[in-house]
Amino acid sequence: AAGVIQSPRHLIKEKRETATLKCYPIPRHDTVYWYQQGPGQDPQFLISFYEKMQSDKGSIPDRFSAQQFSDYHSELNMSSLELGDSALYFCASSTDSSNTEAFFGQGTRLTVV
Amino acid sequence: GDSVTQMEGPVTLSEEAFLTINCTYTATGYPSLFWYVQYPGEGLQLLLKATKADDKGSNKGFEATYRKETTSFHLEKGSVQVSDSAVYFCALSLATALIFGKGTTLSVSS
């Protein structure tokens, strides 16, 4: 069965650089969520989209932005990277914004050096 | 605000031992409750869920019952295996994004 695809799986960036993470939801899923999981931490909600519109916003820094495209894939753009941005970034998708069952991708591990 | 509290780890058990991981929640409404499992280097996998009071979620020998009166959703398994070693996250959702607990690391030895 198709799963949530995230790319790249690993990314190394220097401080003050930018990074773009991509997420391809399960086919026919119209809702995408982004989470950030620091080392040894629980995942923290960043932002979500439903039908290409932002539906909810969590603890996403102003340096980050995201969008969902017409094919429902989503991109998380991160600028002016800081060492503290090093984390595992998860994307999840579901069939609607009720989030009764969100399916997670394997994540992108971002390391800022 | 809404939150999830789960028991601190790590939990270390021998194979075939009984497992309980406690989870309690605070929510302004009636959330859906979930247990997710994260194996080393992997993403989060939904283990089980319950969407209303007294519902029991079950999967792969794991069970959890949504207890509204005690605001709890404790995870149990009667006989753990080495392959169950992972981090377990309790989470809630109030029709928006998931709110996770801090996670409990389970290590099972043979």
Coordinates of C-alpha atoms in Angstrom, one line a residue:
Chain A
A1 CA 0.0 0.0 0.0
A2 CA 1.1 3.5 -0.7
G3 CA 2.5 5.4 2.2
V4 CA 3.5 9.0 2.9
I5 CA 6.7 9.8 1.1
Q6 CA 9.1 12.4 2.4
S7 CA 12.2 13.6 0.8
P8 CA 15.0 13.9 1.3
R9 CA 15.5 11.4 4.1
H10 CA 18.6 13.1 5.4
L11 CA 19.8 16.7 4.9
I12 CA 22.8 18.5 6.2
K13 CA 22.9 22.3 6.1
E14 CA 25.0 25.1 7.5
K15 CA 23.8 27.8 9.8
R16 CA 21.9 30.6 8.0
E17 CA 21.2 28.4 5.0
T18 CA 17.8 27.4 3.7
A19 CA 16.2 24.0 3.4
T20 CA 13.1 22.7 1.7
L21 CA 11.5 19.5 2.8
K22 CA 8.9 17.7 0.7
C23 CA 6.0 15.5 1.5
Y24 CA 3.8 13.4 -0.8
P25 CA 0.7 12.2 1.0
I26 CA -1.2 9.0 0.5
P27 CA -3.3 9.2 -2.6
R28 CA -6.7 10.7 -1.9
H29 CA -5.6 12.1 1.4
D30 CA -6.4 15.8 1.4
T31 CA -4.9 16.8 4.7
V32 CA -1.2 17.2 5.5
Y33 CA 0.5 17.9 8.9
W34 CA 4.1 18.8 9.7
Y35 CA 5.7 17.9 13.0
Q36 CA 9.2 18.5 14.4
Q37 CA 10.8 16.0 16.7
G38 CA 13.9 17.1 18.5
P39 CA 16.4 14.5 19.9
G40 CA 14.7 12.5 22.6
Q41 CA 11.6 14.7 22.4
D42 CA 8.0 14.1 21.5
P43 CA 6.8 15.4 18.1
Q44 CA 5.6 19.0 18.1
F45 CA 2.9 20.1 15.6
L46 CA 4.1 22.8 13.2
I47 CA 1.3 23.4 10.7
S48 CA -1.4 21.7 8.7
F49 CA -3.2 22.0 5.4
Y50 CA -6.6 20.9 4.2
E51 CA -7.5 21.1 0.6
K52 CA -4.5 23.3 -0.1
M53 CA -5.4 25.9 2.6
Q54 CA -3.7 26.3 5.9
S55 CA -6.0 24.7 8.5
D56 CA -4.1 25.0 11.7
K57 CA -0.9 26.4 13.0
G58 CA 1.2 25.2 15.9
S59 CA 4.7 26.2 17.1
I60 CA 6.1 27.0 13.7
P61 CA 8.9 29.7 13.7
D62 CA 8.4 32.7 11.5
R63 CA 11.5 31.6 9.6
F64 CA 9.6 28.6 8.4
S65 CA 6.8 28.5 5.8
A66 CA 4.8 25.8 4.2
Q67 CA 2.3 25.2 1.5
Q68 CA 0.2 22.5 -0.1
F69 CA 0.1 22.3 -3.9
S70 CA -2.6 21.4 -6.3
D71 CA -1.4 17.8 -6.4
Y72 CA -1.7 17.8 -2.5
H73 CA 2.0 17.4 -2.0
S74 CA 3.4 19.8 0.6
E75 CA 6.7 21.6 1.1
L76 CA 8.2 23.0 4.3
N77 CA 10.6 25.9 3.7
M78 CA 13.1 26.7 6.4
S79 CA 15.3 29.8 6.2
S80 CA 18.1 31.3 8.3
L81 CA 18.7 27.8 9.8
E82 CA 19.9 27.6 13.4
L83 CA 21.6 24.8 15.2
G84 CA 18.4 24.2 17.2
D85 CA 16.5 23.4 14.0
S86 CA 18.3 20.1 13.9
A87 CA 15.5 17.5 14.3
L88 CA 13.5 14.9 12.6
Y89 CA 10.7 16.4 10.6
F90 CA 7.6 14.3 10.0
C91 CA 4.8 14.7 7.6
A92 CA 1.5 13.0 8.1
S93 CA -1.6 12.8 6.0
S94 CA -5.2 11.9 6.6
T95 CA -8.4 11.8 4.7
D96 CA -9.9 14.8 6.4
S97 CA -9.0 17.5 8.9
S98 CA -10.6 15.5 11.7
N99 CA -7.3 13.6 12.1
T100 CA -9.0 10.4 13.2
E101 CA -6.1 8.5 11.7
A102 CA -3.0 10.2 10.5
F103 CA -0.4 8.2 8.7
F104 CA 3.2 9.3 9.1
G105 CA 6.1 9.4 6.7
Q106 CA 9.5 8.1 7.8
G107 CA 10.7 11.7 8.3
T108 CA 13.5 13.9 7.1
R109 CA 16.5 14.2 9.5
L110 CA 17.8 17.7 9.3
T111 CA 21.2 18.4 10.7
V112 CA 22.4 22.0 10.9
V113 CA 26.1 22.5 11.4
Chain B
G1 CA -4.4 23.7 27.6
D2 CA -4.8 20.2 26.2
S3 CA -2.0 17.8 27.1
V4 CA -0.9 14.2 27.5
T5 CA 1.1 12.8 30.4
Q6 CA 2.6 9.4 30.1
M7 CA 4.9 7.5 32.4
E8 CA 8.6 8.2 32.2
G9 CA 10.8 5.5 30.8
P10 CA 12.8 3.6 30.2
V11 CA 10.8 0.5 30.9
T12 CA 12.9 -2.7 30.9
L13 CA 11.2 -6.1 30.8
S14 CA 12.0 -9.7 30.1
E15 CA 10.4 -11.4 27.2
E16 CA 6.8 -12.7 28.0
A17 CA 6.4 -10.2 30.9
F18 CA 3.3 -8.1 31.2
L19 CA 3.4 -4.5 30.0
T20 CA 1.6 -1.4 31.2
I21 CA 2.4 2.1 30.1
N22 CA 0.3 4.7 31.8
C23 CA -1.2 7.6 29.9
T24 CA -3.5 10.3 31.2
Y25 CA -4.8 13.3 29.3
T26 CA -6.3 16.8 29.9
A27 CA -8.7 18.1 27.2
T28 CA -11.4 20.7 27.0
G29 CA -13.6 18.5 24.9
Y30 CA -13.9 14.8 24.0
P31 CA -10.7 13.8 22.2
S32 CA -9.8 10.8 20.2
L33 CA -6.9 8.9 21.8
F34 CA -4.1 7.1 20.1
W35 CA -1.0 5.1 20.8
Y36 CA 1.9 5.4 18.3
V37 CA 5.0 3.4 18.2
Q38 CA 8.4 4.5 16.9
Y39 CA 11.1 1.9 16.1
P40 CA 14.7 3.0 16.0
G41 CA 15.3 5.2 12.9
E42 CA 11.7 4.9 11.8
G43 CA 8.7 7.1 11.6
L44 CA 5.6 6.9 13.8
Q45 CA 3.2 4.1 13.3
L46 CA -0.3 4.1 14.6
L47 CA -0.6 1.2 17.0
L48 CA -4.2 1.6 18.1
K49 CA -6.9 4.2 18.7
A50 CA -10.2 4.9 20.5
T51 CA -12.6 7.6 19.5
K52 CA -15.1 7.7 22.4
A53 CA -15.4 6.7 26.0
D54 CA -15.3 3.0 26.9
D55 CA -13.9 2.2 23.4
K56 CA -11.1 -0.4 23.5
G57 CA -8.4 -0.2 20.8
S58 CA -6.4 -3.3 20.1
N59 CA -3.7 -4.4 17.7
K60 CA -0.8 -6.9 17.7
G61 CA -1.7 -8.0 21.3
F62 CA -1.7 -4.4 22.6
E63 CA -4.9 -3.0 24.2
A64 CA -6.0 0.3 25.6
T65 CA -9.4 1.4 26.9
Y66 CA -10.6 5.0 26.8
R67 CA -11.6 5.8 30.4
K68 CA -13.4 9.1 30.6
E69 CA -13.9 9.0 34.3
T70 CA -10.2 8.7 35.0
T71 CA -9.1 10.5 31.8
S72 CA -6.8 7.7 31.0
F73 CA -5.7 5.5 28.1
H74 CA -3.2 3.0 29.5
L75 CA -1.4 0.7 27.1
E76 CA -1.2 -3.0 28.0
K77 CA 0.2 -6.2 26.5
G78 CA 0.0 -9.6 28.2
S79 CA 3.3 -11.0 26.9
V80 CA 5.9 -8.7 25.4
Q81 CA 8.5 -9.8 22.8
V82 CA 12.0 -8.5 22.0
S83 CA 10.5 -7.1 18.8
D84 CA 8.3 -4.8 20.8
S85 CA 11.3 -2.7 21.9
A86 CA 10.5 0.8 20.7
V87 CA 9.4 4.2 21.9
Y88 CA 5.6 4.4 22.6
F89 CA 3.7 7.7 22.3
C90 CA 0.3 8.4 23.7
A91 CA -1.5 11.1 21.8
L92 CA -4.9 12.9 21.6
S93 CA -6.7 14.8 18.9
L94 CA -9.6 17.2 19.2
A95 CA -10.3 17.4 15.4
T96 CA -7.0 19.2 14.9
A97 CA -3.4 18.2 15.1
L98 CA -2.1 15.4 17.4
I99 CA -0.8 16.3 20.8
F100 CA 1.8 13.8 22.0
G101 CA 3.1 12.7 25.4
K102 CA 6.8 12.6 26.0
G103 CA 7.2 9.0 24.9
T104 CA 8.1 5.9 26.9
T105 CA 11.1 3.8 25.8
L106 CA 10.5 0.0 26.1
S107 CA 13.4 -2.4 26.1
V108 CA 12.6 -6.1 26.1
S109 CA 15.4 -8.6 26.7
S110 CA 15.3 -12.3 25.9

